[in-house]
XYZ file of C-alpha atoms in Angstrom:
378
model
C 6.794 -3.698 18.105
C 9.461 -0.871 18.387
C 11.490 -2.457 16.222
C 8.680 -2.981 13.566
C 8.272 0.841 14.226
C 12.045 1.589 13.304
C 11.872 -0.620 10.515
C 8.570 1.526 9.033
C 10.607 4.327 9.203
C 12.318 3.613 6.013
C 9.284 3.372 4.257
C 7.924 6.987 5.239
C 10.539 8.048 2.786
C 9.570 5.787 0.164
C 6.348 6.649 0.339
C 7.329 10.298 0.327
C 9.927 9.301 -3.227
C 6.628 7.511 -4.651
C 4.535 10.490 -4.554
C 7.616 13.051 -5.664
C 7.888 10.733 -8.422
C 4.181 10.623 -10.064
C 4.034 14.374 -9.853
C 7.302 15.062 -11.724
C 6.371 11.942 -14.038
C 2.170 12.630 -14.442
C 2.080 11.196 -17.971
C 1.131 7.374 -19.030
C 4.841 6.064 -19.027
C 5.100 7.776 -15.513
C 1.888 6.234 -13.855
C 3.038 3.188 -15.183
C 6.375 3.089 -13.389
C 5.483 4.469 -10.324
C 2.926 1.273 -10.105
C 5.226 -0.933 -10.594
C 7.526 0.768 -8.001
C 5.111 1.434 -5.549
C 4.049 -2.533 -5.752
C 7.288 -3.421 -5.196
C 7.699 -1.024 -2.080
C 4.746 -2.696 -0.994
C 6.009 -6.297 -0.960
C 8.947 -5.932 0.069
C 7.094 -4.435 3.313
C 4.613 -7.081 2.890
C 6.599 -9.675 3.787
C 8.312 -8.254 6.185
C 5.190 -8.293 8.003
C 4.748 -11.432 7.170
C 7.692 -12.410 8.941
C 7.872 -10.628 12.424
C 4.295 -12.425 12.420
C 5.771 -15.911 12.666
C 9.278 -14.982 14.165
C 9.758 -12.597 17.439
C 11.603 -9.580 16.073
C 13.166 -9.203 19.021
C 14.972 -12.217 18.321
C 18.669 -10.951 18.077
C 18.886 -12.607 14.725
C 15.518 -11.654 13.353
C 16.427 -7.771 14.695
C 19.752 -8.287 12.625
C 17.858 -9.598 9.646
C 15.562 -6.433 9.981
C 18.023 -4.282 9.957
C 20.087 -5.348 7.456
C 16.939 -5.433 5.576
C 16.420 -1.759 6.779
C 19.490 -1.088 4.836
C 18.278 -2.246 1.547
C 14.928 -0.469 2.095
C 16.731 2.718 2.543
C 18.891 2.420 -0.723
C 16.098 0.731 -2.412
C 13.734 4.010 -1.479
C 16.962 6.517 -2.252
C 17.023 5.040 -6.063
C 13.283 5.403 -6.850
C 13.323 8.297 -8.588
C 15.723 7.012 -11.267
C 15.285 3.552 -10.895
C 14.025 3.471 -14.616
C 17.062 5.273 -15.639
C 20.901 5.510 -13.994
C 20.435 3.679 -10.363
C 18.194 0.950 -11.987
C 20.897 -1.302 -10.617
C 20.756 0.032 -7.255
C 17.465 -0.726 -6.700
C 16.982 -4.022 -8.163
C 20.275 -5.411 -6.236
C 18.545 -3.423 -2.788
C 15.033 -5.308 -3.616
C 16.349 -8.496 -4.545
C 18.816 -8.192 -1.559
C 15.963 -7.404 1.188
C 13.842 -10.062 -0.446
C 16.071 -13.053 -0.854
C 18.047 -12.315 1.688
C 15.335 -11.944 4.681
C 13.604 -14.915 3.260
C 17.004 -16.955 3.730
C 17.477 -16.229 6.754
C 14.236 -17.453 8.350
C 13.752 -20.256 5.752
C 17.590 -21.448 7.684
C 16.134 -20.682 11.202
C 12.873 -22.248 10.727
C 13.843 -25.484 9.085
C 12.649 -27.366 11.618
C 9.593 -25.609 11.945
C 6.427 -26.616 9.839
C 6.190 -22.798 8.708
C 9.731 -23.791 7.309
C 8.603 -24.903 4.543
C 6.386 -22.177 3.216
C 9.725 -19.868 3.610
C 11.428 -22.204 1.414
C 9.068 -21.968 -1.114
C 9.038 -18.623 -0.813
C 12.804 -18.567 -1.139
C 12.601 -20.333 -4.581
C 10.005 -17.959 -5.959
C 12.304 -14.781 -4.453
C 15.556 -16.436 -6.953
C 13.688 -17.092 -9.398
C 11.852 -13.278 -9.382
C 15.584 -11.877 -8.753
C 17.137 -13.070 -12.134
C 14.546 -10.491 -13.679
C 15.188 -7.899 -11.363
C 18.641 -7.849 -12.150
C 18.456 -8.783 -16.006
C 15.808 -6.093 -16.266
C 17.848 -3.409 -14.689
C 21.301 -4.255 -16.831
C 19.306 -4.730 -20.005
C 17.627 -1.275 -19.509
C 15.510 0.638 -21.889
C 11.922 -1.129 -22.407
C 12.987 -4.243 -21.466
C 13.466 -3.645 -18.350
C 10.200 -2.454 -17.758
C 9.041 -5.790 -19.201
C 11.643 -7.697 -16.653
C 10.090 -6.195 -13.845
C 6.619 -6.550 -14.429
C 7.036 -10.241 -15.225
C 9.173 -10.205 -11.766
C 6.119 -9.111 -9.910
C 4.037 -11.255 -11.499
C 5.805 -14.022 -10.441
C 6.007 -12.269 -7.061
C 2.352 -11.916 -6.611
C 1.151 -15.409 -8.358
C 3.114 -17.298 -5.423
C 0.237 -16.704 -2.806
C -2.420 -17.210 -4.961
C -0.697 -20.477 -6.204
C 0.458 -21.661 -2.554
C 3.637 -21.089 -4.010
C 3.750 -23.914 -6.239
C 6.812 -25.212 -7.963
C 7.915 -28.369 -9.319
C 9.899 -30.829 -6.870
C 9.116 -28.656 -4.007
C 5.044 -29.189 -4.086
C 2.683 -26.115 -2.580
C 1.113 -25.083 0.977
C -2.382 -23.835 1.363
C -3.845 -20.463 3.250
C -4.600 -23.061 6.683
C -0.502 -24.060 6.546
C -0.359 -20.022 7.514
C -1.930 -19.786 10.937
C -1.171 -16.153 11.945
C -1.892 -13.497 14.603
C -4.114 -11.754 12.754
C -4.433 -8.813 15.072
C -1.235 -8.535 14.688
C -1.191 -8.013 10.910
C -4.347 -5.659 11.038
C -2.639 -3.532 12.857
C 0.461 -3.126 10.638
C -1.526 -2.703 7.700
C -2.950 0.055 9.604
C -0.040 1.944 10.474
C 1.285 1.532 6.625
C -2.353 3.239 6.214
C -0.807 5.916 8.579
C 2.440 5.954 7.271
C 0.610 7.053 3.877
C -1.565 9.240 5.605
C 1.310 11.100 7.277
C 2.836 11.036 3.754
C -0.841 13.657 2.453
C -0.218 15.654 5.819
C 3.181 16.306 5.127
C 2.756 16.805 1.013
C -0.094 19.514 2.507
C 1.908 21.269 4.560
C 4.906 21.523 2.769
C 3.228 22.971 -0.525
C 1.739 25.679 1.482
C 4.901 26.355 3.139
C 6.575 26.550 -0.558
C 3.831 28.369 -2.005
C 5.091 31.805 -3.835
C 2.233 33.776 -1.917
C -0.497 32.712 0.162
C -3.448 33.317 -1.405
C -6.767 32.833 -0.738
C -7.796 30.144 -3.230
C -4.018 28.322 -2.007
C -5.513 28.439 1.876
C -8.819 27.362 0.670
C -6.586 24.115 -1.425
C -4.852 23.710 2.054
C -7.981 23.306 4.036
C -10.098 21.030 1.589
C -7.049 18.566 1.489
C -6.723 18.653 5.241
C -9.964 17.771 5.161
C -9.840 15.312 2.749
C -6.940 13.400 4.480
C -9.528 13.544 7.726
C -11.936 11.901 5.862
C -9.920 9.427 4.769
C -8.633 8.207 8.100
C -12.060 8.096 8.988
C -13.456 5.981 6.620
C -10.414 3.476 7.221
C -10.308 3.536 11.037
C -13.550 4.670 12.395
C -14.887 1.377 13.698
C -13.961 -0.525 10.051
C -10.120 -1.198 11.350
C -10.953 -2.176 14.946
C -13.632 -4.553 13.731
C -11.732 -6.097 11.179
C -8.899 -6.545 13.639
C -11.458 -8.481 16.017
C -12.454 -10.592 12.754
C -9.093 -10.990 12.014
C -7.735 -12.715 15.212
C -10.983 -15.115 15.608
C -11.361 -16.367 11.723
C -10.867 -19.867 11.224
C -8.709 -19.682 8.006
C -6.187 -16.630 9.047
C -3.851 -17.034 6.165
C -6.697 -16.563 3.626
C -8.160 -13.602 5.136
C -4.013 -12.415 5.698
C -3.731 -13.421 2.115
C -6.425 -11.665 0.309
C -8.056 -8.951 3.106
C -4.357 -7.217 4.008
C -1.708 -8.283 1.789
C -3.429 -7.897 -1.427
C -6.513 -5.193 -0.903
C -4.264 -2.751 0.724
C -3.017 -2.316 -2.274
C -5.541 0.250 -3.965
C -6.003 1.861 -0.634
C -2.244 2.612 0.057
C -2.087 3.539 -3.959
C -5.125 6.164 -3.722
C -3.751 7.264 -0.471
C -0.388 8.052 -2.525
C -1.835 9.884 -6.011
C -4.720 11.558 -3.627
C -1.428 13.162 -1.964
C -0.113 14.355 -5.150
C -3.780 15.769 -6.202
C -3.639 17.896 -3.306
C -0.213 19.434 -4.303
C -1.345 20.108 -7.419
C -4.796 21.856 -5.867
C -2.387 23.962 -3.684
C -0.161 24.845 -6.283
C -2.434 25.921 -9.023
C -6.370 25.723 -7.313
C -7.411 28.045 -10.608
C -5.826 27.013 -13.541
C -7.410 24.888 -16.164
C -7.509 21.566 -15.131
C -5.174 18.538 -16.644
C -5.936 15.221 -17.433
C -3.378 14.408 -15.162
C -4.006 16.286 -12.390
C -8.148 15.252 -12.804
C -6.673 11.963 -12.410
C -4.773 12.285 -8.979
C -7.792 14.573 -7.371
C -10.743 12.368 -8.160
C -8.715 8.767 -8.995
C -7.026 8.513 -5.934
C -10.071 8.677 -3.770
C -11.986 6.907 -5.828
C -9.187 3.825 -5.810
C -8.889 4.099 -2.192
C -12.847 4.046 -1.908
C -12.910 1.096 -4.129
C -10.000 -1.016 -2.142
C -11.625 -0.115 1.139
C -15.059 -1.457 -0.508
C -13.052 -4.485 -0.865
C -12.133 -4.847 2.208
C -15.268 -4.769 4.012
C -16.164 -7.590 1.165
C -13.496 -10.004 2.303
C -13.403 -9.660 6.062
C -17.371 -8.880 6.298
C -18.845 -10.482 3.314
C -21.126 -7.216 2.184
C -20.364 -4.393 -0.121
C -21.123 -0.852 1.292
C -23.032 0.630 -0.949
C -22.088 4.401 -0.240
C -18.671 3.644 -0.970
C -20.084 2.754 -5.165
C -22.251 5.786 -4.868
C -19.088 7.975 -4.207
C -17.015 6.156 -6.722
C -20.110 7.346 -9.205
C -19.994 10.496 -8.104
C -16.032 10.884 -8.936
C -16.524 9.391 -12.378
C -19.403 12.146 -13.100
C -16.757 14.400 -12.035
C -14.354 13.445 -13.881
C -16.508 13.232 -16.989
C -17.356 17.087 -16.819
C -13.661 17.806 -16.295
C -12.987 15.832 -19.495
C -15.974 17.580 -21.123
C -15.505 20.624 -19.643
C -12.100 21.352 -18.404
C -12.819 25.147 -17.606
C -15.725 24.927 -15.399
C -13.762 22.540 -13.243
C -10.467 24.070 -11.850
C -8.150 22.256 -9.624
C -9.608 23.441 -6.170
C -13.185 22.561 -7.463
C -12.222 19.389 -7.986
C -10.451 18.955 -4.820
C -13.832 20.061 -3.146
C -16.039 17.599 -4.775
C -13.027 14.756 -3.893
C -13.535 15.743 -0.095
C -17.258 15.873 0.190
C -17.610 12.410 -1.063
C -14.930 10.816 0.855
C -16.487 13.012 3.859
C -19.802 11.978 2.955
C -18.859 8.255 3.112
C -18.008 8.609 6.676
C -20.918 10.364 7.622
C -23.334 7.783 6.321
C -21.169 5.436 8.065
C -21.639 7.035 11.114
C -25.488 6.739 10.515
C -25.322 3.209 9.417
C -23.537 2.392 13.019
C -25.892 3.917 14.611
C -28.168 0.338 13.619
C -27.653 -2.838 15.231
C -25.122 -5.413 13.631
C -23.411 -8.656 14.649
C -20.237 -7.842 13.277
C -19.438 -5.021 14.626
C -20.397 -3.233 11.041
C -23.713 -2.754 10.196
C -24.355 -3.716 6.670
């Protein structure tokens, strides 16, 4: 695990680039890239998980591979901010270097291993992803956006498709027996790792700001408190349970498949714009509200309340109700902020974010208090 620790270092900073990014870039073209960017952070982490789940990292080789891969991650998360523009390059040849790479590696160690082949067909779907990485990033312009959103997409169809390809043939989720403890609780910590990202992003704008007023301390405390609420919906009981359900399931690799490498996604992602919501709150809590910034306050809570809603769905098989309600609740806000964008300033906004997401975890705590076989009451 320490290892795994120094290895999620590198991704605290790309976390923090993410977020730096979508608040200089708040516009369409901007959200845009910094999806695509942020999913490709996320699978390149991903599978790293994956892999110290089948392989001891304390391997000396593994530990070599990781940081090597470290490396990559580090120029890959330097380059995000113009990775659509001059260092394009830089980060395609640090992704495609951390993914193909790492992959070969194991897929050479593990060839006589029955996991083997699942690396190798991972492998092949890694090459084939990379020629659009790097065609995307010397082409340039909006090509390359093109490039790289076919590159995920071939990226992200290999689970679904048990990595299919011709010659080769295709595993299935019950060829990927994992610890599944094990990846709950690095999923959580990349929860963390994003969490620490709003915590940071909180303190720093109040450190910056110009001159403390009150409406800026007021900003500072409703996204304290909205980052609070947000660890609590994820981890208070929901985590530890799923963990449990997790490491006893009798088809790991599906729930590891769909539960944690896929419907992290939106939580990590609201997590991220939340973050940037509460910068802009800080920054200006009075001024008339933009369509961008409506977007980060209410949107990001509202996608993280919809992944997590997911996520109790796959490892629990019911959807929490409270977590729709608040998702309606964000969409009635946003409507009067579209309607009416100057009864509805920045801090406002930032209020109404926090008491749903803090109301979400108080009905859970109410819900607990009932009886359930799960350890989650539904």
């Amino acid at each position: 695990m320490p290892v795994e620790l120094f290895f999620d270092l590198v991704y605290v900073f790309a976390i923090t680039q993410l977020s730096h990014l979508l608040l200089a870039h708040l516009d369409m073209a901007g959200v845009a890239q910094t999806v695509l960017l942020t999913l490709a952070v996320w699978w390149a982490w991903m599978y790293t998980t994956w892999t110290t789940n089948y392989c001891d990292p304390d391997h000396p080789v593994l530990r070599l591979t990781l940081t090597g891969a470290m490396l990559a991650g580090l120029v890959m998360a330097a380059a995000l901010p113009q990775a659509f523009g001059p260092r394009a390059m830089w980060f395609a040849g640090a992704y495609v270097a951390l993914q193909v790479g790492r992959t070969l590696v194991v897929s050479i160690a593990a060839r006589a291993h029955p996991i083997g082949v699942t690396f190798r067909l991972v492998l092949a779907y890694h090459v084939l992803s990379a020629v659009l990485w790097i065609a995307g990033a010397a082409i340039g312009g909006a090509a390359q956006g093109v490039l790289w959103a076919v590159a995920l997409a071939v990226e992200y169809s290999g689970p679904w498709l048990g990595y299919r390809m011709p010659f080769l043939g295709r595993v299935t989720t019950t060829d990927w027996t994992i610890d599944g403890a094990h990846m709950a609780e690095r999923c959580q910590l990349f929860v963390i790792i994003a969490l620490g990202e709003s915590l940071l992003v909180t303190g720093v704008s109040l450190a910056d700001h110009p001159h403390l007023s009150a409406a800026a301390v007021a900003a500072f405390a409703v996204a304290f408190l909205g980052s609070v609420a947000t660890w609590w919906v994820y981890f208070h009981r929901t985590a530890e349970a799923a963990s449990e359900t997790a490491a006893h399931v009798d088809d790991t690799g599906r729930l590891g498949r769909s539960a944690y490498t896929y419907i992290h996604i939106p939580m990590v992602a609201g997590i991220i714009v939340a973050a940037v919501g509460d910068e802009l709150a800080i920054a200006h809590p009075f001024d008339r509200i933009t369509a961008g910034a409506a977007l980060a306050l209410l949107g990001g809570p509202a996608l993280f309340l919809a992944g997590h809603a997911l996520f109790v769905r796959a490892v629990f098989g019911w959807v929490p109700v409270n977590r729709l309600v608040g998702i309606g609740v964000l969409a009635a806000a946003g409507l009067l902020a579209a309607v009416a964008p100057g009864l509805v300033p920045p801090l406002v906004l930032a209020a109404v974010a926090t008491l749903v997401l803090g109301a979400v975890a108080a009905t859970d705590g109410l819900r607990d208090r009932a009886p359930a076989q799960a350890g989650l009451a539904p």
